[in-house]
Amino acid sequence: MTHDTITFLSDYGHADEFVGVVHSVLHSLAPDVRVIDLTHEIAPYDVRGAGLLLARSAPYLSPGVVLAVVDPGVGTERRAVAIEVGGGASVLVGPDNGLFAPAVAMVGGAERAVELTNPRLRLDAMGTTFDGRDVFAPAAAHLANGVLLDDLGPRIDTASLLPGTLPVSHADGDELVAEVLWVDRFGNAQLNVDIDDIAHLGAVGLGDRVGIRVGQNRRTTALVASFDAIGTGDFGLIIDSSGLLAIVAARTSAADALGLGPGTEVVVSGVGRPDGVTTSVEFGRRAGNGDHL
């Protein structure tokens, strides 16, 4: 099977030549394939953040090859892998360090996987520090051109692929202990919580009040449908584009104001409905094609 798209993400940034060199390798080996840059601004070495980003994006990515390089273990014995999902519709290429685990789980699991060991399908390397150029980009290009997965190297047990480490929120009495997964460039802080997780707190509709505590900082917020439903200087909880709760503020950074970052613990508690009429609207995840990628 050939693929007409390679989706590329990394922690390379744009200050150095790394992204451009990988693009050139891809173009030289697969000149007719379109390369989509998902992002190259993942924080250096942030495997967990990259995995979450890929999982958020997975339902919307064009089928094809996904080239993902966030690889703090480059040059070690960590495996270089290609993972087939979706009946061969997509193949994920990169390091076996947990990066792919959240996205693979979202699309129904890995069907086949190989270790990238075939020397004929690599570039000659003068060192061991740039596998994005020397190992992963050639593998992605060859797969796009129709090279068989098994030609890249030996099969490996999909159960042996390194799992990801994602935190799970948990109830503690009448509170929910959550964690910030991600802060976007607008300062919205996504939690590892969906609307069902806080239903037992009595908050399931627009306008319901919810308490949040970050360290000793306690705030009362409301479930809102839009950023502009939040008063100036106030905070809100909104269902974000991934179907998870996010702490937000109107046209300013909630993360900066509350000192939130990935990994910050946030305790959520029920407060109740405000006086007056509340529009009770059941939130839900967007129906999706979670098997895209």
PDB file of N, CA and C in Angstrom, residues 180 182-190 214 235 247-249 252-262 264:
ATOM      1  N   VAL A 180      -3.411  18.816  35.485  1.00  0.00           N
ATOM      2  CA  VAL A 180      -3.334  19.522  34.209  1.00  0.00           C
ATOM      3  C   VAL A 180      -2.547  18.664  33.223  1.00  0.00           C
ATOM      4  N   TRP A 182      -2.268  19.695  29.814  1.00  0.00           N
ATOM      5  CA  TRP A 182      -1.740  20.507  28.715  1.00  0.00           C
ATOM      6  C   TRP A 182      -2.189  21.938  28.917  1.00  0.00           C
ATOM      7  N   VAL A 183      -1.313  22.874  28.614  1.00  0.00           N
ATOM      8  CA  VAL A 183      -1.670  24.293  28.558  1.00  0.00           C
ATOM      9  C   VAL A 183      -1.419  24.775  27.150  1.00  0.00           C
ATOM     10  N   ASP A 184      -2.455  25.296  26.485  1.00  0.00           N
ATOM     11  CA  ASP A 184      -2.262  25.767  25.112  1.00  0.00           C
ATOM     12  C   ASP A 184      -1.706  27.190  25.123  1.00  0.00           C
ATOM     13  N   ARG A 185      -1.451  27.733  23.942  1.00  0.00           N
ATOM     14  CA  ARG A 185      -0.779  29.040  23.863  1.00  0.00           C
ATOM     15  C   ARG A 185      -1.657  30.179  24.363  1.00  0.00           C
ATOM     16  N   PHE A 186      -2.963  29.921  24.530  1.00  0.00           N
ATOM     17  CA  PHE A 186      -3.864  30.938  25.056  1.00  0.00           C
ATOM     18  C   PHE A 186      -3.964  30.875  26.575  1.00  0.00           C
ATOM     19  N   GLY A 187      -3.303  29.881  27.184  1.00  0.00           N
ATOM     20  CA  GLY A 187      -3.353  29.761  28.633  1.00  0.00           C
ATOM     21  C   GLY A 187      -4.510  28.954  29.159  1.00  0.00           C
ATOM     22  N   ASN A 188      -5.215  28.233  28.280  1.00  0.00           N
ATOM     23  CA  ASN A 188      -6.277  27.342  28.726  1.00  0.00           C
ATOM     24  C   ASN A 188      -5.634  26.046  29.221  1.00  0.00           C
ATOM     25  N   ALA A 189      -6.052  25.592  30.398  1.00  0.00           N
ATOM     26  CA  ALA A 189      -5.409  24.442  31.049  1.00  0.00           C
ATOM     27  C   ALA A 189      -6.349  23.240  31.008  1.00  0.00           C
ATOM     28  N   GLN A 190      -6.009  22.258  30.182  1.00  0.00           N
ATOM     29  CA  GLN A 190      -6.825  21.055  30.035  1.00  0.00           C
ATOM     30  C   GLN A 190      -6.575  20.108  31.208  1.00  0.00           C
ATOM     31  N   VAL A 214      -6.002  25.042  43.735  1.00  0.00           N
ATOM     32  CA  VAL A 214      -4.636  24.827  43.278  1.00  0.00           C
ATOM     33  C   VAL A 214      -3.733  25.233  44.431  1.00  0.00           C
ATOM     34  N   PHE A 235     -12.889  33.052  36.220  1.00  0.00           N
ATOM     35  CA  PHE A 235     -12.468  31.829  35.549  1.00  0.00           C
ATOM     36  C   PHE A 235     -13.689  30.967  35.261  1.00  0.00           C
ATOM     37  N   ILE A 247      -9.699  24.655  32.388  1.00  0.00           N
ATOM     38  CA  ILE A 247      -9.846  25.894  33.153  1.00  0.00           C
ATOM     39  C   ILE A 247      -9.462  27.039  32.235  1.00  0.00           C
ATOM     40  N   VAL A 248     -10.368  28.004  32.086  1.00  0.00           N
ATOM     41  CA  VAL A 248     -10.167  29.074  31.113  1.00  0.00           C
ATOM     42  C   VAL A 248     -10.508  30.415  31.742  1.00  0.00           C
ATOM     43  N   ALA A 249     -10.075  31.456  31.098  1.00  0.00           N
ATOM     44  CA  ALA A 249     -10.420  32.818  31.465  1.00  0.00           C
ATOM     45  C   ALA A 249     -10.749  33.577  30.186  1.00  0.00           C
ATOM     46  N   THR A 252      -7.653  36.050  28.402  1.00  0.00           N
ATOM     47  CA  THR A 252      -6.394  36.131  29.133  1.00  0.00           C
ATOM     48  C   THR A 252      -6.002  34.715  29.511  1.00  0.00           C
ATOM     49  N   SER A 253      -4.837  34.554  30.087  1.00  0.00           N
ATOM     50  CA  SER A 253      -4.302  33.237  30.394  1.00  0.00           C
ATOM     51  C   SER A 253      -4.717  32.780  31.785  1.00  0.00           C
ATOM     52  N   ALA A 254      -5.549  31.759  31.849  1.00  0.00           N
ATOM     53  CA  ALA A 254      -5.903  31.167  33.139  1.00  0.00           C
ATOM     54  C   ALA A 254      -4.686  30.517  33.774  1.00  0.00           C
ATOM     55  N   ALA A 255      -3.835  29.928  32.948  1.00  0.00           N
ATOM     56  CA  ALA A 255      -2.655  29.252  33.480  1.00  0.00           C
ATOM     57  C   ALA A 255      -1.713  30.226  34.174  1.00  0.00           C
ATOM     58  N   ASP A 256      -1.490  31.383  33.568  1.00  0.00           N
ATOM     59  CA  ASP A 256      -0.618  32.375  34.192  1.00  0.00           C
ATOM     60  C   ASP A 256      -1.224  32.890  35.492  1.00  0.00           C
ATOM     61  N   ALA A 257      -2.515  33.131  35.474  1.00  0.00           N
ATOM     62  CA  ALA A 257      -3.170  33.708  36.648  1.00  0.00           C
ATOM     63  C   ALA A 257      -3.189  32.749  37.830  1.00  0.00           C
ATOM     64  N   LEU A 258      -3.296  31.452  37.545  1.00  0.00           N
ATOM     65  CA  LEU A 258      -3.419  30.467  38.616  1.00  0.00           C
ATOM     66  C   LEU A 258      -2.140  29.655  38.830  1.00  0.00           C
ATOM     67  N   GLY A 259      -1.106  29.908  38.027  1.00  0.00           N
ATOM     68  CA  GLY A 259       0.134  29.164  38.172  1.00  0.00           C
ATOM     69  C   GLY A 259       0.009  27.720  37.747  1.00  0.00           C
ATOM     70  N   LEU A 260      -0.665  27.485  36.631  1.00  0.00           N
ATOM     71  CA  LEU A 260      -0.919  26.124  36.158  1.00  0.00           C
ATOM     72  C   LEU A 260       0.068  25.733  35.070  1.00  0.00           C
ATOM     73  N   GLY A 261       0.478  24.480  35.095  1.00  0.00           N
ATOM     74  CA  GLY A 261       1.312  23.915  34.043  1.00  0.00           C
ATOM     75  C   GLY A 261       1.062  22.427  33.978  1.00  0.00           C
ATOM     76  N   PRO A 262       1.566  21.754  32.960  1.00  0.00           N
ATOM     77  CA  PRO A 262       1.391  20.301  32.884  1.00  0.00           C
ATOM     78  C   PRO A 262       1.879  19.632  34.169  1.00  0.00           C
ATOM     79  N   THR A 264       0.368  20.012  37.135  1.00  0.00           N
ATOM     80  CA  THR A 264      -0.162  20.690  38.314  1.00  0.00           C
ATOM     81  C   THR A 264      -1.409  19.979  38.822  1.00  0.00           C
TER      82      THR A 264
END
